[in-house]
Short mmCIF file of C-alpha atoms in Angstrom, two decimals:
data_model
loop_
_atom_site.label_atom_id
_atom_site.label_comp_id
_atom_site.label_asym_id
_atom_site.label_seq_id
_atom_site.Cartn_x
_atom_site.Cartn_y
_atom_site.Cartn_z
CA MET A 1 50.57 24.51 99.20
CA ASN A 2 47.69 23.93 101.59
CA ALA A 3 44.14 25.26 101.74
CA ASP A 4 45.11 28.29 103.86
CA SER A 5 47.92 29.39 101.55
CA LEU A 6 45.74 28.96 98.46
CA LYS A 7 42.97 31.00 100.10
CA LYS A 8 45.50 33.73 100.97
CA ILE A 9 46.67 33.99 97.33
CA LEU A 10 43.10 34.25 96.04
CA GLU A 11 42.19 36.86 98.67
CA ASP A 12 45.30 38.91 97.81
CA ILE A 13 44.32 38.89 94.12
CA ARG A 14 40.76 39.90 95.02
CA ASP A 15 41.95 42.73 97.27
CA GLY A 16 44.55 43.99 94.80
CA GLN A 17 47.51 43.09 97.00
CA ILE A 18 49.02 41.16 94.09
CA ASP A 19 48.15 41.39 90.40
CA VAL A 20 46.75 38.54 88.35
CA ASN A 21 50.07 37.74 86.64
CA ALA A 22 51.84 37.48 89.99
CA GLY A 23 49.05 35.20 91.18
CA VAL A 24 49.50 33.00 88.13
CA ASP A 25 53.24 32.73 88.89
CA LEU A 26 52.43 31.59 92.42
CA LEU A 27 49.91 29.01 91.21
CA LYS A 28 51.65 27.63 88.12
CA ASN A 29 53.53 24.98 90.10
CA LEU A 30 50.45 23.95 92.07
CA PRO A 31 50.02 20.39 90.66
CA TYR A 32 53.71 19.43 90.81
CA VAL A 33 57.23 20.74 90.33
CA ASP A 34 59.36 18.87 87.79
CA ILE A 35 63.05 18.92 88.77
CA GLY A 36 64.07 16.30 86.22
CA HIS A 37 64.59 13.16 88.26
CA THR A 38 61.56 13.84 90.49
CA LYS A 39 58.11 15.36 90.10
CA ILE A 40 57.35 16.83 93.54
CA ASP A 41 53.65 16.66 94.34
CA THR A 42 53.15 20.18 95.70
CA HIS A 43 49.39 19.68 95.41
CA ARG A 44 49.33 16.77 97.86
CA GLU A 45 48.89 18.78 101.05
CA LEU A 46 45.96 20.63 99.48
CA ARG A 47 44.33 17.30 98.50
CA SER A 48 45.10 15.11 101.48
CA GLY A 49 46.12 17.49 104.28
CA TYR A 50 49.72 16.30 104.50
CA PRO A 51 52.78 17.10 102.33
CA GLU A 52 54.75 14.58 100.31
CA VAL A 53 57.31 12.56 102.30
CA ILE A 54 60.75 11.58 100.98
CA TYR A 55 61.77 7.90 101.06
CA CYS A 56 65.57 8.04 100.87
CA PRO A 57 66.74 4.51 99.92
CA GLY A 58 67.42 4.23 96.19
CA LYS A 59 67.98 7.97 95.79
CA THR A 60 71.38 9.64 95.52
CA ILE A 61 72.40 12.33 98.00
CA ASP A 62 72.24 14.94 95.24
CA GLN A 63 68.69 13.86 94.35
CA ILE A 64 67.56 14.04 97.97
CA LYS A 65 69.23 17.42 98.39
CA SER A 66 67.51 18.89 95.32
CA ILE A 67 64.13 17.56 96.50
CA PHE A 68 64.68 19.21 99.88
CA GLN A 69 65.68 22.46 98.21
CA ALA A 70 62.53 22.57 96.09
CA MET A 71 60.32 21.84 99.11
CA LEU A 72 62.11 24.40 101.28
CA GLU A 73 61.42 27.07 98.68
CA ARG A 74 57.72 26.42 99.21
CA ASP A 75 57.90 26.48 103.03
CA SER A 76 56.76 22.86 103.28
CA ASN A 77 57.15 20.74 106.36
CA ILE A 78 59.52 17.96 105.33
CA LEU A 79 59.96 14.39 106.49
CA ALA A 80 62.59 12.10 105.01
CA THR A 81 62.62 8.47 106.11
CA ARG A 82 65.46 5.93 106.17
CA ALA A 83 68.10 8.64 105.81
CA SER A 84 71.75 8.00 106.65
CA GLU A 85 73.89 10.40 108.67
CA GLU A 86 75.72 11.20 105.43
CA VAL A 87 72.44 12.32 103.87
CA TYR A 88 71.65 14.38 106.96
CA SER A 89 75.03 16.15 106.82
CA SER A 90 74.30 17.17 103.24
CA ILE A 91 70.81 18.43 104.15
CA LYS A 92 72.08 20.28 107.23
CA ALA A 93 74.35 22.34 104.97
CA ILE A 94 71.33 23.81 103.12
CA CYS A 95 68.85 23.71 106.01
CA PRO A 96 70.26 24.40 109.48
CA ASP A 97 66.79 23.76 110.97
CA ALA A 98 66.83 20.12 109.87
CA VAL A 99 66.63 17.64 112.76
CA TYR A 100 68.06 14.12 112.61
CA HIS A 101 66.25 11.39 114.54
CA SER A 102 68.94 8.76 114.92
CA LEU A 103 66.82 5.78 116.01
CA PRO A 104 64.43 5.72 113.02
CA LYS A 105 67.02 7.42 110.77
CA ALA A 106 64.60 10.20 109.81
CA ILE A 107 65.09 13.87 108.99
CA SER A 108 62.40 16.40 109.80
CA VAL A 109 62.00 20.09 109.03
CA LYS A 110 59.12 21.98 110.60
CA LYS A 111 58.43 25.20 108.69
CA LYS A 112 54.87 25.72 109.90
CA GLY A 113 52.50 24.34 112.48
CA MET A 114 49.84 21.80 111.61
CA GLU A 115 46.36 22.07 113.07
CA PRO A 116 46.59 20.37 116.50
CA GLN A 117 44.23 17.48 117.12
CA GLU A 118 42.18 17.07 120.28
CA GLY A 119 42.82 13.38 120.81
CA TYR A 120 46.13 11.59 121.09
CA ILE A 121 47.80 8.56 119.55
CA ALA A 122 49.39 5.86 121.69
CA CYS A 123 52.49 4.19 120.26
CA ILE A 124 53.29 0.92 121.99
CA THR A 125 56.14 -1.52 121.44
CA ALA A 126 56.46 -5.12 122.50
CA GLY A 127 60.21 -4.80 123.07
CA THR A 128 63.02 -2.27 123.18
CA SER A 129 64.33 -3.54 119.85
CA ASP A 130 61.08 -2.41 118.20
CA ILE A 131 61.60 1.23 119.20
CA PRO A 132 63.25 2.45 115.94
CA VAL A 133 60.16 1.47 113.93
CA ALA A 134 57.87 2.91 116.60
CA GLU A 135 59.81 6.18 116.56
CA GLU A 136 59.33 6.45 112.80
CA ALA A 137 55.59 6.18 113.41
CA ALA A 138 55.61 8.62 116.33
CA ILE A 139 57.71 11.27 114.57
CA THR A 140 55.48 11.06 111.50
CA ALA A 141 52.35 11.56 113.58
CA GLU A 142 53.89 14.41 115.58
CA LEU A 143 55.02 16.29 112.47
CA PHE A 144 51.42 16.05 111.24
CA GLY A 145 50.08 17.79 114.35
CA ASN A 146 49.33 14.91 116.72
CA ARG A 147 50.17 14.35 120.35
CA VAL A 148 51.81 10.96 120.75
CA GLU A 149 52.12 8.99 123.98
CA ARG A 150 54.95 6.45 123.88
CA ILE A 151 54.74 3.19 125.82
CA PHE A 152 57.80 1.05 125.18
CA ASP A 153 58.73 -2.51 126.13
CA ALA A 154 55.29 -3.71 127.20
CA GLY A 155 55.09 -7.03 125.36
CA VAL A 156 53.40 -10.29 126.20
CA ALA A 157 56.46 -11.79 127.92
CA GLY A 158 55.64 -9.47 130.83
CA ILE A 159 51.99 -8.60 130.30
CA HIS A 160 51.74 -6.77 133.66
CA ARG A 161 53.76 -3.94 132.07
CA LEU A 162 50.95 -3.45 129.57
CA PHE A 163 48.21 -3.45 132.21
CA HIS A 164 50.08 -0.78 134.16
CA ASN A 165 49.56 1.55 131.17
CA LEU A 166 46.07 0.40 130.22
CA ASP A 167 44.27 3.67 131.05
CA LEU A 168 46.62 5.60 128.76
CA ILE A 169 46.12 3.03 126.00
CA LYS A 170 42.32 3.04 126.35
CA GLY A 171 42.24 6.85 126.27
CA ALA A 172 43.94 7.08 122.86
CA ARG A 173 41.86 7.66 119.74
CA VAL A 174 44.05 5.15 117.91
CA ASN A 175 46.81 2.78 119.02
CA ILE A 176 49.92 1.95 117.00
CA VAL A 177 51.27 -1.38 118.22
CA VAL A 178 54.75 -2.41 117.09
CA ALA A 179 56.03 -5.95 117.60
CA GLY A 180 58.43 -8.48 116.16
CA MET A 181 59.02 -12.15 117.03
CA ASP A 182 55.55 -13.72 117.61
CA GLY A 183 53.71 -10.46 116.84
CA ALA A 184 51.11 -11.18 119.55
CA LEU A 185 50.80 -7.77 121.20
CA PRO A 186 48.34 -6.13 118.73
CA SER A 187 45.87 -8.96 119.26
CA VAL A 188 46.05 -8.51 123.02
CA ILE A 189 45.47 -4.77 122.80
CA GLY A 190 42.77 -5.23 120.15
CA GLY A 191 40.82 -7.30 122.66
CA LEU A 192 41.05 -4.62 125.34
CA VAL A 193 40.17 -1.34 123.58
CA ASP A 194 37.26 0.11 121.62
CA LYS A 195 39.47 2.15 119.24
CA PRO A 196 41.36 1.23 116.07
CA VAL A 197 44.64 -0.66 116.43
CA ILE A 198 47.29 -0.31 113.74
CA ALA A 199 49.63 -3.29 113.96
CA VAL A 200 53.21 -2.93 112.75
CA PRO A 201 55.28 -6.10 112.37
CA THR A 202 59.03 -5.63 112.69
CA SER A 203 61.91 -7.66 111.35
CA ILE A 204 63.14 -8.30 114.91
CA GLY A 205 63.54 -11.95 115.91
CA TYR A 206 65.50 -15.17 115.47
CA GLY A 207 65.64 -17.38 112.39
CA ALA A 208 62.06 -18.65 112.20
CA SER A 209 60.76 -15.09 112.44
CA PHE A 210 61.80 -14.83 108.76
CA ASN A 211 62.68 -11.12 109.07
CA GLY A 212 59.22 -10.16 110.26
CA LEU A 213 57.13 -12.48 108.13
CA ALA A 214 56.07 -14.54 111.16
CA ALA A 215 54.88 -11.41 112.99
CA LEU A 216 53.12 -10.16 109.85
CA LEU A 217 51.20 -13.41 109.40
CA SER A 218 50.30 -13.53 113.10
CA MET A 219 48.87 -10.03 112.94
CA LEU A 220 46.96 -10.69 109.73
CA ASN A 221 45.42 -13.76 111.36
CA THR A 222 44.35 -11.97 114.54
CA CYS A 223 40.98 -12.87 115.99
CA ALA A 224 40.73 -9.47 117.73
CA ASN A 225 38.41 -6.96 116.09
CA GLY A 226 39.51 -3.52 114.93
CA VAL A 227 43.10 -4.49 114.12
CA CYS A 228 44.57 -3.49 110.76
CA VAL A 229 48.11 -4.25 109.65
CA VAL A 230 50.77 -2.36 107.71
CA ASN A 231 53.88 -3.74 106.08
CA ILE A 232 56.97 -5.01 107.92
CA ASP A 233 58.92 -2.15 109.56
CA ASN A 234 56.56 0.44 108.03
CA GLY A 235 56.40 2.87 110.93
CA TYR A 236 55.77 5.76 108.56
CA GLY A 237 52.66 4.11 107.11
CA ALA A 238 51.30 3.47 110.60
CA GLY A 239 51.97 7.03 111.74
CA TYR A 240 50.29 8.47 108.66
CA ALA A 241 47.20 6.24 109.00
CA ALA A 242 46.90 7.01 112.70
CA SER A 243 47.09 10.72 111.96
CA VAL A 244 44.28 10.48 109.43
CA ILE A 245 42.13 8.59 111.95
CA ASN A 246 42.91 11.02 114.77
CA ARG A 247 41.84 14.08 112.78
CA LEU A 248 38.41 12.64 111.94
CA ARG A 249 35.72 14.66 113.63
#
C-alpha cells in the first residue's frame, strides 16, 4: 500500500465505484498482516516510501514462501536478501517473475514501477571481491527507482583506475563505496567529492582484517568529511540510505 493506491481507494469510495464496506475490506490490513510467524508491515511503503524487505537467514523456506505469498497478493515490489538458490527455487514456483541475483544472493520481484529519480547513485568497489556486497546495494537502489552507475575494482592499490572514473563519481548525488582489507577507499573519495559518501566495509581480507572489523574501524576513523558508515557487508543498508538521499528534492 502506497500513497497512490490509498488515494485511489478513497476516490473510488467517493465516486461510488466501490461501496464503503468494500473499502473497509481493502483497508483493514493497512497497518500490518499477521500470518502467524510474521507480521508483514504493509503500511511501511505508505510511511517511508519503500516496502518491507525480507532478510532470509534465520527463516525457514516455508516462512519465506508465505511472506512472499502475502506480499504478492498486495502487488508489492519484493526484495529478499541473503537468499539461497534453494529458497529461490521455492519462490520461483509461486512467482515466475522472481529474479535471482546470484552474486549478492538476492531475489527481486518488480510488480510496479517506482518514481524515477533525476540524479544517479555511483556504486564503487575497491576490489573485485567486494562486488557481491556492492551488487546488494545496487540492486536495492535500482528496485527503489534509482539509476546506479557501477565502478568496480578501483581501489587504492591502483589509484589511477579511480581517477579515470572521477567525473562519473563527482556527478553522482551520492556515492556508495565498498571496500575490505584496509578500507581506505571511502576516505579517498570523501576527499574528492562534494556529495555524501556511504562507506561499506566488507569481510574481505587476510587474518588481521578480522572479517571486516579492520575496514570498519578505518572507515569510522576517516578524516574525510561527509563519509558515513554502515555495518560490515551491509550492502542493503547502503543502497536504502543512498536511495533516500537521492530522492531528496
